[in-house]
Coordinates of C-alpha atoms and ligand atoms in Angstrom, one line a residue:
M1 CA 86.0 236.5 -74.6
R2 CA 85.4 235.0 -78.0
R3 CA 87.7 236.1 -80.8
P4 CA 85.7 237.5 -83.7
I5 CA 85.9 235.6 -87.0
I6 CA 85.0 237.2 -90.3
A7 CA 85.0 234.9 -93.3
G8 CA 84.5 235.7 -97.0
N9 CA 82.6 233.0 -98.9
W10 CA 83.6 233.7 -102.5
K11 CA 81.1 231.0 -103.8
M12 CA 81.6 230.3 -107.6
N13 CA 83.5 233.6 -108.2
N14 CA 87.1 234.5 -108.9
T15 CA 89.6 232.7 -111.0
I16 CA 93.1 232.1 -109.8
A17 CA 94.1 235.5 -111.3
A18 CA 91.1 237.4 -109.8
G19 CA 91.5 235.6 -106.4
T20 CA 95.2 236.3 -106.0
A21 CA 94.6 239.9 -107.1
L22 CA 91.9 240.2 -104.5
I23 CA 94.2 238.9 -101.7
K24 CA 97.0 241.3 -102.8
E25 CA 94.6 244.2 -102.6
L26 CA 93.0 243.1 -99.3
A27 CA 96.2 242.2 -97.4
P28 CA 97.6 245.8 -97.0
L29 CA 94.1 247.0 -96.0
V30 CA 93.8 244.6 -93.1
K31 CA 97.4 244.1 -92.1
D32 CA 97.0 246.0 -88.8
V33 CA 93.9 243.9 -87.7
K34 CA 95.2 241.8 -84.8
D35 CA 92.1 240.8 -82.9
V36 CA 89.9 239.3 -85.6
D37 CA 90.4 236.0 -87.5
I38 CA 90.1 236.8 -91.2
V39 CA 89.3 234.0 -93.6
A40 CA 88.9 233.9 -97.4
C41 CA 87.2 230.9 -98.9
P42 CA 87.8 230.7 -102.7
T43 CA 86.7 228.0 -105.1
A44 CA 88.7 224.7 -105.2
T45 CA 90.7 225.6 -108.3
A46 CA 91.9 228.8 -106.8
L47 CA 92.6 227.5 -103.3
A48 CA 96.3 226.7 -103.6
A49 CA 97.1 229.9 -105.4
V50 CA 95.1 232.0 -102.9
A51 CA 96.8 230.2 -100.0
A52 CA 100.2 231.0 -101.5
A53 CA 99.2 234.7 -102.0
A54 CA 97.9 234.9 -98.4
K55 CA 101.1 233.3 -96.9
G56 CA 102.8 235.7 -94.5
T57 CA 99.6 237.8 -94.1
N58 CA 97.0 237.7 -91.4
I59 CA 94.5 236.3 -93.9
H60 CA 93.6 232.6 -93.5
V61 CA 92.2 230.4 -96.2
G62 CA 89.2 228.1 -96.1
A63 CA 87.5 225.8 -98.6
Q64 CA 83.9 225.7 -99.5
N65 CA 83.3 222.0 -98.9
V66 CA 85.0 218.8 -98.0
H67 CA 84.2 215.1 -98.2
W68 CA 84.2 212.7 -95.2
E69 CA 86.0 209.8 -96.8
A70 CA 89.8 209.9 -97.0
K71 CA 89.9 208.9 -100.7
G72 CA 88.3 206.9 -103.4
A73 CA 85.5 206.9 -106.0
Y74 CA 83.7 210.2 -105.0
T75 CA 83.7 212.2 -108.3
G76 CA 83.8 215.9 -107.7
E77 CA 84.7 215.8 -104.0
I78 CA 87.8 217.0 -102.1
S79 CA 89.4 215.2 -99.2
T80 CA 90.8 216.7 -95.9
E81 CA 94.3 215.5 -97.0
M82 CA 94.0 217.6 -100.1
L83 CA 92.9 220.6 -98.1
N84 CA 95.7 220.1 -95.6
E85 CA 98.2 219.9 -98.4
I86 CA 97.4 223.4 -99.6
G87 CA 97.1 224.9 -96.1
A88 CA 93.4 225.4 -95.8
E89 CA 92.6 226.0 -92.1
Y90 CA 88.8 226.3 -92.4
V91 CA 86.1 224.8 -94.5
I92 CA 82.5 225.9 -94.9
V93 CA 80.1 223.0 -94.6
G94 CA 76.3 222.8 -95.0
H95 CA 75.9 226.1 -96.8
S96 CA 72.2 226.5 -97.7
E97 CA 73.2 226.6 -101.4
R98 CA 74.8 223.1 -100.9
R99 CA 71.7 221.9 -99.1
D100 CA 69.2 223.4 -101.5
Y101 CA 70.8 222.9 -104.9
F102 CA 73.0 219.8 -104.3
G103 CA 70.9 217.8 -101.9
E104 CA 73.2 217.9 -98.8
T105 CA 71.5 216.5 -95.8
D106 CA 72.0 217.1 -92.0
E107 CA 73.7 213.7 -91.8
G108 CA 76.2 214.6 -94.6
V109 CA 76.9 217.9 -93.0
N110 CA 77.7 216.2 -89.7
K111 CA 80.0 213.7 -91.4
R112 CA 81.8 216.5 -93.3
A113 CA 82.2 218.6 -90.2
K114 CA 83.6 215.6 -88.2
A115 CA 86.1 214.7 -90.9
A116 CA 87.3 218.3 -91.2
F117 CA 87.7 218.7 -87.5
A118 CA 89.5 215.3 -87.1
A119 CA 92.0 216.5 -89.8
G120 CA 92.7 219.8 -87.9
I121 CA 90.5 221.9 -90.2
T122 CA 87.9 224.1 -88.5
P123 CA 84.5 223.6 -90.0
I124 CA 82.3 226.7 -90.4
I125 CA 78.9 224.9 -90.0
C126 CA 76.1 226.7 -91.7
C127 CA 72.4 226.7 -90.6
G128 CA 69.4 228.8 -91.3
E129 CA 65.8 228.8 -92.2
S130 CA 63.8 229.6 -95.4
L131 CA 61.4 232.4 -95.7
D132 CA 58.4 230.0 -95.2
I133 CA 59.8 228.7 -92.0
C134 CA 60.7 232.2 -90.8
E135 CA 57.1 233.4 -91.5
A136 CA 55.6 230.3 -89.9
G137 CA 57.4 231.2 -86.7
T138 CA 59.1 227.8 -86.3
Y139 CA 62.6 229.0 -87.1
L140 CA 64.1 228.6 -83.6
D141 CA 63.2 224.9 -83.5
Y142 CA 64.2 224.4 -87.1
V143 CA 67.7 225.9 -86.6
A144 CA 68.2 224.2 -83.3
N145 CA 67.5 220.8 -85.0
Q146 CA 70.0 221.6 -87.7
V147 CA 72.6 222.5 -85.1
K148 CA 71.9 219.3 -83.1
A149 CA 72.3 217.2 -86.2
A150 CA 75.5 218.9 -87.3
L151 CA 77.1 218.6 -83.9
N152 CA 76.1 215.1 -83.2
G153 CA 79.0 213.0 -82.0
F154 CA 81.3 215.8 -81.1
S155 CA 82.6 216.1 -77.5
A156 CA 82.1 219.2 -75.5
E157 CA 85.8 220.1 -75.8
E158 CA 85.6 219.7 -79.6
A159 CA 82.3 221.6 -79.9
A160 CA 84.0 224.6 -78.1
K161 CA 86.4 225.0 -81.1
L162 CA 83.8 224.9 -83.8
V163 CA 82.3 227.8 -85.8
I164 CA 78.6 228.0 -86.6
A165 CA 77.2 230.4 -89.2
Y166 CA 73.6 231.4 -88.9
E167 CA 72.4 232.4 -92.3
P168 CA 68.7 232.9 -92.8
I169 CA 68.2 231.9 -96.4
W170 CA 65.9 234.8 -97.1
A171 CA 68.7 237.2 -96.3
I172 CA 71.4 235.6 -98.6
G173 CA 72.2 237.6 -101.6
T174 CA 68.9 239.4 -101.4
G175 CA 70.1 242.6 -99.8
K176 CA 67.7 241.9 -97.0
T177 CA 69.8 241.7 -93.8
A178 CA 68.1 240.3 -90.8
T179 CA 67.6 243.0 -88.2
F180 CA 70.3 243.0 -85.5
E181 CA 67.6 241.7 -83.1
Q182 CA 66.6 238.8 -85.4
A183 CA 70.3 237.8 -85.7
E184 CA 70.8 238.0 -82.0
E185 CA 67.6 236.0 -81.2
V186 CA 68.7 233.0 -83.3
C187 CA 72.4 233.2 -82.4
A188 CA 71.4 233.2 -78.7
H189 CA 69.2 230.3 -79.3
I190 CA 72.0 228.4 -81.0
R191 CA 74.2 229.0 -78.0
K192 CA 71.5 227.8 -75.7
T193 CA 71.2 224.7 -77.8
V194 CA 74.9 224.0 -77.6
A195 CA 74.7 224.5 -73.8
A196 CA 71.9 221.9 -73.5
M197 CA 73.7 219.5 -75.8
F198 CA 77.1 219.8 -74.2
N199 CA 77.7 222.2 -71.4
Q200 CA 77.9 226.0 -70.7
T201 CA 81.7 226.0 -71.2
A202 CA 81.3 224.8 -74.8
A203 CA 78.4 227.2 -75.4
D204 CA 80.5 230.1 -74.1
A205 CA 83.4 229.2 -76.3
I206 CA 81.8 228.2 -79.6
R207 CA 81.8 231.1 -82.1
I208 CA 78.6 231.9 -84.0
Q209 CA 78.6 234.1 -87.1
Y210 CA 75.7 235.8 -88.8
G211 CA 75.5 235.7 -92.6
G212 CA 73.2 237.1 -95.2
S213 CA 73.8 240.4 -97.0
V214 CA 76.4 241.6 -94.4
K215 CA 77.8 245.0 -95.5
P216 CA 80.1 247.6 -94.1
A217 CA 77.0 249.5 -93.0
T218 CA 75.5 246.6 -91.0
I219 CA 78.5 244.9 -89.5
Q220 CA 78.9 247.2 -86.5
G221 CA 75.3 246.7 -85.3
L222 CA 75.6 243.0 -85.7
M223 CA 78.9 242.8 -83.8
Q224 CA 77.4 244.7 -80.9
K225 CA 75.1 241.9 -80.2
P226 CA 76.4 239.7 -77.4
N227 CA 75.9 236.3 -79.2
V228 CA 77.2 237.4 -82.7
D229 CA 80.9 236.6 -82.9
G230 CA 81.5 237.4 -86.6
A231 CA 80.1 237.2 -90.1
L232 CA 80.1 234.9 -93.1
V233 CA 80.1 237.4 -96.0
G234 CA 79.2 236.6 -99.6
G235 CA 78.8 239.4 -102.1
A236 CA 80.7 242.1 -100.0
A237 CA 83.7 239.7 -99.7
L238 CA 84.4 240.0 -103.4
K239 CA 85.4 243.7 -103.0
A240 CA 88.6 244.3 -101.1
V241 CA 87.6 247.7 -99.7
D242 CA 84.1 246.5 -98.6
F243 CA 85.5 243.3 -97.0
S244 CA 88.3 245.3 -95.2
Q245 CA 85.8 247.6 -93.8
I246 CA 83.7 244.7 -92.5
V247 CA 86.8 243.1 -91.0
K248 CA 87.7 246.4 -89.3
F249 CA 84.1 246.9 -87.8
Ligands
LIG301 P1 75.7 237.2 -99.1 O1 76.1 235.7 -98.9 O2 76.5 238.0 -98.1 O3 76.0 237.5 -100.5 O4 74.2 237.4 -98.7 C1 76.3 235.2 -97.6 C2 76.5 233.7 -97.7 O5 75.8 233.0 -98.4 O6 77.5 233.1 -97.1

């Protein structure tokens, strides 16, 4: 049995004041949730304060990116040591917004994921196709290739502990959720890809989230799908009540 994981990707939202207030509002709403990993991913400037606010609760904290080098001349980047220092347990890597707006490549995503994992931080590795690729019908191959590139160099035992987020780009922030069947089709294909790359044990253990306009009204149908193990939530993670309802699917 895979433990569900629901993560909120706050993107470039929430100051320290707003982020800590959100955690304080969220914590009592989700305090009785025992069987789901709950993660909040604030911006870098709010990470330390949000981690402090989440201390002693069942809310874990994740970053939105990490660099693969330990230190040095990488303006604007954050190292694994810096994330460890503030207690970030997860990090989102390869989000489509990073890939599309900031030129992140499959190779870079792989390096970031490997550096995070080696530092004891669980990477949430994002993949997903654009509307063009979806409509062309080549999305299964496209997503499988992203997964193969991102997981290159991991061992089967390591792959088992990773989290993958399948986020069709056409569903992100658009209000257009993939149907439950569409989400399941791709998540099942990702699991098959992991089995072929490593083994069935790794494929059975790796957790695969769906992301893209997830809302309280859609989470239940998604979570009923056998290959969907959680969600990466953007807009709805900015509202404590909505996010708590998603966590309590
Ligand atoms: P959304 O974002 O829920 O606002 O569509 C999801 C994401 O990009 O992680």
